Amino acid sequence: FPSHDNKGGIQTLTNLLRTSGGTGILQGISFWALANQKPNLIIDFWDASPSGTYTNDAAQVIAGDHGKWLGQVEIAAADWKDTGVISRVSKTGLGVVLKGNSSRDIYMTIQDKTGVTFGSAAGLFYKVGVLQD
C-alpha cells in the first residue's frame, strides 16, 4: 500500500470521556501489528467525526476540520519492538487534552507514512488510555 494511506477509516472511541462534552487527558496509546510491521504512524484525535477522506487503505486527505482537531501522536518506525511474529509499541505520558463536543465519544484517524501491508483488515490492534475528569 502506498504511504500516506489511512488505516481503519475513522475510529470512534465510544464513551472515552466520563461526561458528555467533558475532558480527559490522553495518557497512552499502544499498538500491535500482527504481520511484524513497524510503520511510522500519525494518529489524529477529533471531537467530532472529521469530514475529509478517511477510507481504509486509501490516501488520507484532511480537508479542513481544524475546529474538530484535538491533537496528534506520532509513532516512529524506530519506536516499535520486535517480538518475533508481531511488533508492538506503547507511548505513555502523552498529555494531549481531549475535549468532547456533544457526546462522550472521541474520534481517531491513523495515517501510515511508510506504506506497510498488514496482511488483513484485523492486522493492527490498538488500546487507548485516558485520565478522565
Coordinates of N, CA, C and O in Angstrom, one line a residue:
F1 N 0.8 -1.2 0.0 CA 0.0 0.0 0.0 C 0.9 1.2 0.0 O 1.9 1.3 0.6
P2 N 0.5 2.3 -0.7 CA 1.3 3.5 -0.7 C 1.3 4.2 0.7 O 0.5 4.0 1.5
S3 N 2.4 5.0 0.8 CA 2.4 5.8 2.1 C 1.3 6.8 2.1 O 0.8 7.1 1.0
H4 N 1.0 7.4 3.2 CA 0.0 8.4 3.4 C -1.4 7.8 3.4 O -2.4 8.5 3.4
D5 N -1.5 6.5 3.4 CA -2.8 5.8 3.5 C -3.4 5.9 4.9 O -2.7 5.8 5.9
N6 N -4.7 5.9 4.9 CA -5.5 5.8 6.2 C -5.5 4.3 6.5 O -5.6 3.4 5.6
K7 N -5.5 4.0 7.8 CA -5.6 2.6 8.3 C -6.9 2.6 9.2 O -6.9 3.2 10.2
G8 N -7.9 1.8 8.7 CA -9.0 1.6 9.6 C -10.2 2.6 9.5 O -11.1 2.5 10.2
G9 N -10.1 3.6 8.6 CA -11.2 4.5 8.5 C -11.2 5.5 9.7 O -10.1 5.7 10.3
I10 N -12.3 6.0 10.1 CA -12.5 6.8 11.2 C -12.9 5.9 12.4 O -13.9 5.2 12.3
Q11 N -12.1 5.9 13.4 CA -12.3 5.1 14.6 C -13.1 5.9 15.7 O -12.6 7.0 16.0
T12 N -14.2 5.4 16.1 CA -14.9 6.0 17.2 C -14.5 5.4 18.5 O -14.7 4.2 18.8
L13 N -14.0 6.2 19.4 CA -13.6 5.8 20.7 C -14.8 6.1 21.6 O -14.9 7.1 22.3
T14 N -15.7 5.1 21.6 CA -17.0 5.3 22.3 C -16.9 5.4 23.8 O -16.2 4.6 24.4
N15 N -17.6 6.4 24.3 CA -17.6 6.7 25.7 C -16.3 6.8 26.4 O -16.0 6.4 27.5
L16 N -15.3 7.4 25.7 CA -14.0 7.5 26.2 C -13.9 8.6 27.3 O -13.1 8.5 28.2
L17 N -14.8 9.5 27.3 CA -14.9 10.6 28.3 C -15.9 10.2 29.3 O -16.9 9.5 29.0
R18 N -15.8 10.7 30.5 CA -16.7 10.4 31.6 C -18.1 11.0 31.4 O -19.1 10.5 31.7
T19 N -18.1 12.3 30.9 CA -19.3 13.0 30.7 C -19.4 13.5 29.3 O -18.4 13.8 28.6
S20 N -20.6 13.8 28.9 CA -20.9 14.4 27.5 C -20.3 15.8 27.5 O -20.6 16.6 28.3
G21 N -19.4 16.0 26.5 CA -18.7 17.3 26.4 C -17.6 17.5 27.4 O -17.1 18.6 27.5
G22 N -17.3 16.4 28.1 CA -16.2 16.5 29.2 C -14.8 16.5 28.6 O -14.6 16.5 27.4
T23 N -13.9 16.4 29.5 CA -12.5 16.4 29.1 C -11.8 15.1 29.6 O -12.2 14.5 30.6
G24 N -10.7 14.8 29.0 CA -9.8 13.8 29.5 C -8.4 14.1 29.0 O -8.2 14.9 28.1
I25 N -7.4 13.4 29.6 CA -6.0 13.6 29.2 C -5.6 12.3 28.6 O -5.6 11.2 29.3
L26 N -5.2 12.3 27.3 CA -4.6 11.1 26.7 C -3.4 10.7 27.4 O -2.4 11.4 27.3
Q27 N -3.4 9.6 28.1 CA -2.2 9.1 28.9 C -1.3 8.2 28.0 O -0.1 8.3 28.1
G28 N -1.9 7.3 27.2 CA -1.1 6.4 26.4 C -1.9 5.8 25.3 O -3.1 5.8 25.3
I29 N -1.1 5.3 24.4 CA -1.7 4.5 23.2 C -0.7 3.4 22.9 O 0.5 3.6 22.9
S30 N -1.2 2.2 22.6 CA -0.4 1.1 22.3 C -1.0 0.4 21.0 O -2.2 0.4 20.8
F31 N -0.1 -0.1 20.2 CA -0.4 -0.9 19.0 C 0.3 -2.2 19.0 O 1.4 -2.3 19.4
W32 N -0.4 -3.2 18.4 CA 0.2 -4.5 18.0 C 0.0 -4.6 16.5 O -1.1 -4.4 16.0
A33 N 1.0 -5.0 15.8 CA 1.0 -5.3 14.4 C 1.2 -6.8 14.2 O 2.4 -7.3 14.4
L34 N 0.2 -7.5 13.7 CA 0.3 -9.0 13.6 C 1.3 -9.4 12.5 O 1.8 -10.5 12.6
A35 N 1.5 -8.6 11.5 CA 2.4 -9.0 10.4 C 3.9 -8.6 10.7 O 4.7 -8.5 9.8
N36 N 4.2 -8.2 11.9 CA 5.5 -7.8 12.3 C 6.0 -6.6 11.6 O 7.1 -6.4 11.3
Q37 N 5.0 -5.7 11.2 CA 5.3 -4.4 10.5 C 5.7 -3.4 11.6 O 5.3 -3.4 12.7
K38 N 6.4 -2.3 11.1 CA 6.8 -1.3 12.0 C 6.6 0.1 11.3 O 7.6 0.8 11.0
P39 N 5.4 0.5 11.1 CA 5.1 1.7 10.4 C 5.3 3.0 11.2 O 5.2 3.0 12.4
N40 N 5.6 4.0 10.5 CA 5.5 5.4 11.0 C 4.1 5.8 10.9 O 3.5 5.9 9.8
L41 N 3.5 6.0 12.1 CA 2.0 6.4 12.1 C 1.8 7.8 12.7 O 2.5 8.2 13.6
I42 N 0.9 8.5 12.1 CA 0.4 9.7 12.7 C -1.1 9.5 13.1 O -1.9 9.2 12.2
I43 N -1.3 9.6 14.4 CA -2.7 9.4 14.9 C -3.3 10.7 15.3 O -2.7 11.5 16.1
D44 N -4.4 11.1 14.7 CA -5.1 12.4 14.9 C -6.3 12.1 15.8 O -7.0 11.1 15.6
F45 N -6.6 13.0 16.7 CA -7.8 12.9 17.5 C -8.7 14.1 17.2 O -8.3 15.2 17.0
W46 N -10.0 13.8 17.2 CA -11.0 14.7 16.8 C -12.2 14.7 17.8 O -12.5 13.7 18.4
D47 N -12.9 15.9 18.0 CA -14.0 15.9 18.9 C -15.3 15.6 18.2 O -16.3 15.4 18.8
A48 N -15.3 15.5 16.9 CA -16.4 15.0 16.1 C -15.9 14.3 14.9 O -14.7 14.5 14.5
S49 N -16.7 13.5 14.2 CA -16.2 12.8 13.0 C -15.7 13.7 12.0 O -16.4 14.6 11.5
P50 N -14.4 13.6 11.5 CA -13.9 14.6 10.5 C -14.5 14.3 9.2 O -15.0 13.2 8.9
S51 N -14.5 15.3 8.3 CA -15.2 15.2 7.0 C -14.2 15.1 5.8 O -14.7 15.1 4.7
G52 N -12.9 14.9 6.1 CA -12.0 14.6 5.0 C -12.2 13.2 4.4 O -13.3 12.6 4.5
T53 N -11.2 12.7 3.8 CA -11.2 11.4 3.2 C -10.4 10.4 4.1 O -9.2 10.6 4.2
Y54 N -11.1 9.5 4.7 CA -10.5 8.6 5.6 C -11.0 7.1 5.3 O -11.6 6.5 6.1
T55 N -10.7 6.7 4.1 CA -11.1 5.4 3.7 C -9.9 4.4 3.9 O -8.8 4.7 3.5
N56 N -10.2 3.3 4.5 CA -9.1 2.3 4.8 C -8.3 2.0 3.6 O -8.9 1.7 2.5
D57 N -7.0 2.0 3.7 CA -6.1 1.7 2.6 C -6.2 2.6 1.4 O -5.8 2.2 0.3
A58 N -6.7 3.8 1.6 CA -6.7 4.9 0.5 C -6.0 6.1 1.1 O -5.9 6.3 2.3
A59 N -5.6 7.0 0.2 CA -4.9 8.2 0.6 C -5.7 9.0 1.6 O -6.9 9.2 1.3
Q60 N -5.2 9.3 2.7 CA -5.9 10.1 3.7 C -5.8 11.6 3.4 O -4.6 12.0 3.1
V61 N -6.9 12.2 3.3 CA -6.9 13.7 3.0 C -7.7 14.4 4.1 O -8.9 14.2 4.2
I62 N -6.9 15.2 4.8 CA -7.5 16.0 5.9 C -8.0 17.3 5.2 O -7.2 18.0 4.6
A63 N -9.3 17.5 5.2 CA -9.9 18.7 4.4 C -10.5 19.6 5.4 O -11.7 19.5 5.8
G64 N -9.7 20.6 5.9 CA -10.3 21.5 6.9 C -10.3 20.8 8.3 O -9.4 20.2 8.7
D65 N -11.5 20.9 8.9 CA -11.7 20.2 10.2 C -10.9 20.7 11.3 O -10.7 20.1 12.3
H66 N -10.2 21.9 11.1 CA -9.3 22.4 12.2 C -10.1 22.7 13.5 O -9.5 22.6 14.5
G67 N -11.4 22.9 13.4 CA -12.2 23.2 14.6 C -12.5 21.9 15.3 O -12.8 22.0 16.5
K68 N -12.4 20.7 14.7 CA -12.6 19.5 15.3 C -11.3 18.8 15.9 O -11.4 17.9 16.7
W69 N -10.2 19.2 15.4 CA -8.9 18.6 15.7 C -8.5 18.9 17.1 O -8.5 20.0 17.5
L70 N -8.1 17.8 17.8 CA -7.7 17.9 19.2 C -6.2 17.8 19.4 O -5.6 18.2 20.4
G71 N -5.5 17.1 18.5 CA -4.1 16.9 18.6 C -3.7 15.6 17.9 O -4.5 14.9 17.3
Q72 N -2.4 15.4 18.0 CA -1.9 14.2 17.3 C -0.8 13.5 18.1 O -0.2 14.1 19.0
V73 N -0.5 12.3 17.8 CA 0.6 11.5 18.4 C 1.3 10.8 17.2 O 0.6 10.3 16.3
E74 N 2.6 10.9 17.1 CA 3.3 10.2 16.1 C 4.1 9.0 16.7 O 4.7 9.1 17.8
I75 N 4.1 7.9 16.0 CA 4.8 6.7 16.3 C 5.8 6.5 15.2 O 5.4 6.3 14.0
A76 N 7.1 6.6 15.5 CA 8.1 6.4 14.5 C 8.4 4.9 14.3 O 8.2 4.1 15.2
A77 N 8.9 4.6 13.2 CA 9.3 3.2 12.9 C 10.2 2.6 13.9 O 10.1 1.5 14.3
A78 N 11.1 3.5 14.4 CA 12.1 3.0 15.4 C 11.5 2.8 16.8 O 12.2 2.2 17.6
D79 N 10.3 3.2 17.0 CA 9.7 3.1 18.3 C 9.2 1.6 18.6 O 8.9 1.2 19.7
W80 N 9.0 0.9 17.5 CA 8.4 -0.5 17.6 C 9.4 -1.4 18.2 O 10.6 -1.3 17.9
K81 N 8.8 -2.4 18.9 CA 9.6 -3.5 19.4 C 9.3 -4.8 18.7 O 8.1 -5.1 18.5
D82 N 10.3 -5.5 18.3 CA 10.0 -6.8 17.6 C 9.9 -7.9 18.6 O 10.8 -8.1 19.4
T83 N 8.9 -8.7 18.5 CA 8.7 -9.8 19.5 C 8.6 -11.1 18.8 O 8.1 -12.1 19.3
G84 N 9.2 -11.2 17.6 CA 9.2 -12.5 16.8 C 8.2 -12.4 15.7 O 8.6 -12.2 14.6
V85 N 7.0 -12.7 15.9 CA 6.0 -12.7 14.8 C 5.1 -11.5 14.8 O 4.3 -11.3 13.9
I86 N 5.2 -10.7 15.9 CA 4.4 -9.5 15.9 C 5.4 -8.4 16.3 O 6.5 -8.6 16.8
S87 N 4.9 -7.1 16.1 CA 5.7 -6.0 16.7 C 4.7 -5.2 17.5 O 3.5 -5.2 17.3
R88 N 5.2 -4.4 18.5 CA 4.3 -3.7 19.3 C 5.0 -2.4 19.7 O 6.2 -2.3 19.7
V89 N 4.2 -1.4 20.1 CA 4.7 -0.1 20.5 C 3.7 0.5 21.6 O 2.5 0.3 21.5
S90 N 4.3 1.2 22.5 CA 3.5 1.9 23.5 C 4.1 3.3 23.7 O 5.3 3.4 23.8
K91 N 3.2 4.3 23.7 CA 3.6 5.6 24.0 C 2.8 6.0 25.3 O 1.6 5.9 25.3
T92 N 3.5 6.5 26.3 CA 2.8 6.9 27.5 C 3.2 8.4 27.9 O 4.1 8.9 27.4
G93 N 2.4 8.9 28.9 CA 2.7 10.3 29.3 C 2.5 11.3 28.3 O 3.2 12.3 28.2
L94 N 1.5 11.1 27.4 CA 1.3 11.9 26.2 C 0.8 13.3 26.6 O 1.2 14.3 26.0
G95 N -0.2 13.4 27.4 CA -0.7 14.7 27.9 C -1.6 15.5 26.9 O -1.7 16.7 27.0
V96 N -2.1 14.8 25.9 CA -3.0 15.5 24.9 C -4.4 15.7 25.5 O -5.0 14.7 26.0
V97 N -4.8 16.9 25.6 CA -6.2 17.2 26.1 C -7.2 16.8 25.1 O -7.2 17.3 24.0
L98 N -8.1 16.0 25.5 CA -9.3 15.6 24.7 C -10.5 16.2 25.3 O -10.9 15.9 26.4
K99 N -11.2 17.0 24.5 CA -12.5 17.6 24.9 C -13.6 17.2 24.0 O -13.5 17.4 22.8
G100 N -14.6 16.6 24.6 CA -15.8 16.2 23.8 C -16.6 17.3 23.2 O -16.5 18.4 23.7
N101 N -17.3 17.0 22.2 CA -18.1 18.1 21.6 C -19.5 18.0 22.2 O -19.8 18.8 23.1
S102 N -20.3 17.1 21.9 CA -21.6 16.9 22.5 C -21.9 15.5 22.9 O -23.1 15.1 22.9
S103 N -20.8 14.7 23.1 CA -21.0 13.4 23.5 C -19.8 13.0 24.3 O -18.9 13.8 24.6
R104 N -19.7 11.7 24.7 CA -18.6 11.2 25.4 C -17.6 10.5 24.5 O -16.6 10.0 24.9
D105 N -17.8 10.6 23.2 CA -17.0 10.0 22.2 C -15.9 10.9 21.7 O -16.1 12.1 21.6
I106 N -14.8 10.3 21.3 CA -13.7 11.0 20.7 C -13.4 10.1 19.4 O -13.6 8.9 19.4
Y107 N -13.0 10.8 18.3 CA -12.7 10.1 17.1 C -11.2 10.1 16.8 O -10.5 11.1 17.2
M108 N -10.8 9.1 16.1 CA -9.3 8.9 15.9 C -9.1 8.4 14.4 O -9.9 7.6 13.9
T109 N -8.1 9.0 13.8 CA -7.7 8.5 12.5 C -6.2 8.2 12.5 O -5.5 8.8 13.3
I110 N -5.9 7.2 11.7 CA -4.5 6.7 11.7 C -4.0 6.8 10.3 O -4.5 6.2 9.4
Q111 N -2.9 7.5 10.1 CA -2.2 7.6 8.8 C -0.9 6.9 8.8 O -0.1 7.1 9.7
D112 N -0.7 6.1 7.9 CA 0.6 5.3 7.7 C 1.5 6.1 6.8 O 1.1 6.3 5.6
K113 N 2.6 6.5 7.3 CA 3.6 7.3 6.4 C 4.6 6.4 5.7 O 5.4 6.9 5.0
T114 N 4.6 5.1 5.9 CA 5.6 4.2 5.4 C 5.1 3.2 4.3 O 5.9 2.6 3.6
G115 N 3.8 3.0 4.2 CA 3.3 2.1 3.2 C 3.4 0.7 3.5 O 3.7 -0.1 2.6
V116 N 3.1 0.3 4.7 CA 3.1 -1.1 5.1 C 1.9 -1.9 4.7 O 0.8 -1.3 4.4
T117 N 2.0 -3.2 4.6 CA 0.8 -4.0 4.3 C 0.7 -4.9 5.6 O 1.6 -5.6 6.0
F118 N -0.5 -4.9 6.2 CA -0.8 -5.6 7.4 C -1.2 -7.1 7.1 O -1.3 -7.9 8.0
G119 N -1.6 -7.4 5.9 CA -2.0 -8.7 5.6 C -3.4 -9.0 5.7 O -4.0 -10.0 5.2
S120 N -4.1 -8.3 6.6 CA -5.6 -8.5 6.8 C -6.2 -7.2 7.4 O -5.4 -6.4 8.0
A121 N -7.5 -7.1 7.4 CA -8.1 -6.0 8.0 C -8.0 -6.0 9.5 O -8.1 -4.9 10.1
A122 N -7.7 -7.1 10.1 CA -7.5 -7.2 11.5 C -6.0 -7.3 11.9 O -5.7 -7.9 12.9
G123 N -5.1 -6.7 11.1 CA -3.7 -6.9 11.4 C -3.1 -5.9 12.3 O -2.0 -6.0 12.7
L124 N -3.9 -4.8 12.7 CA -3.4 -3.8 13.6 C -4.4 -3.6 14.7 O -5.6 -3.3 14.4
F125 N -3.9 -3.7 15.9 CA -4.8 -3.5 17.1 C -4.3 -2.4 17.9 O -3.1 -2.1 17.9
Y126 N -5.2 -1.7 18.6 CA -4.7 -0.6 19.5 C -5.5 -0.5 20.8 O -6.6 -1.1 20.9
K127 N -4.9 0.1 21.8 CA -5.6 0.4 23.1 C -5.2 1.8 23.4 O -4.1 2.3 23.2
V128 N -6.2 2.6 23.9 CA -6.1 4.0 24.3 C -6.4 4.1 25.7 O -7.4 3.6 26.2
G129 N -5.5 4.8 26.5 CA -5.7 5.1 27.9 C -5.9 6.6 28.1 O -5.1 7.4 27.7
V130 N -7.0 6.9 28.9 CA -7.3 8.3 29.1 C -7.5 8.5 30.6 O -8.2 7.7 31.3
L131 N -7.0 9.6 31.1 CA -7.3 10.0 32.5 C -8.5 10.9 32.4 O -8.5 12.0 31.8
Q132 N -9.7 10.5 32.9 CA -10.9 11.2 32.8 C -11.1 12.2 33.9 O -10.6 12.1 35.0
D133 N -11.8 13.3 33.6 CA -12.0 14.4 34.6 C -13.1 13.9 35.6 O -13.8 13.0 35.4

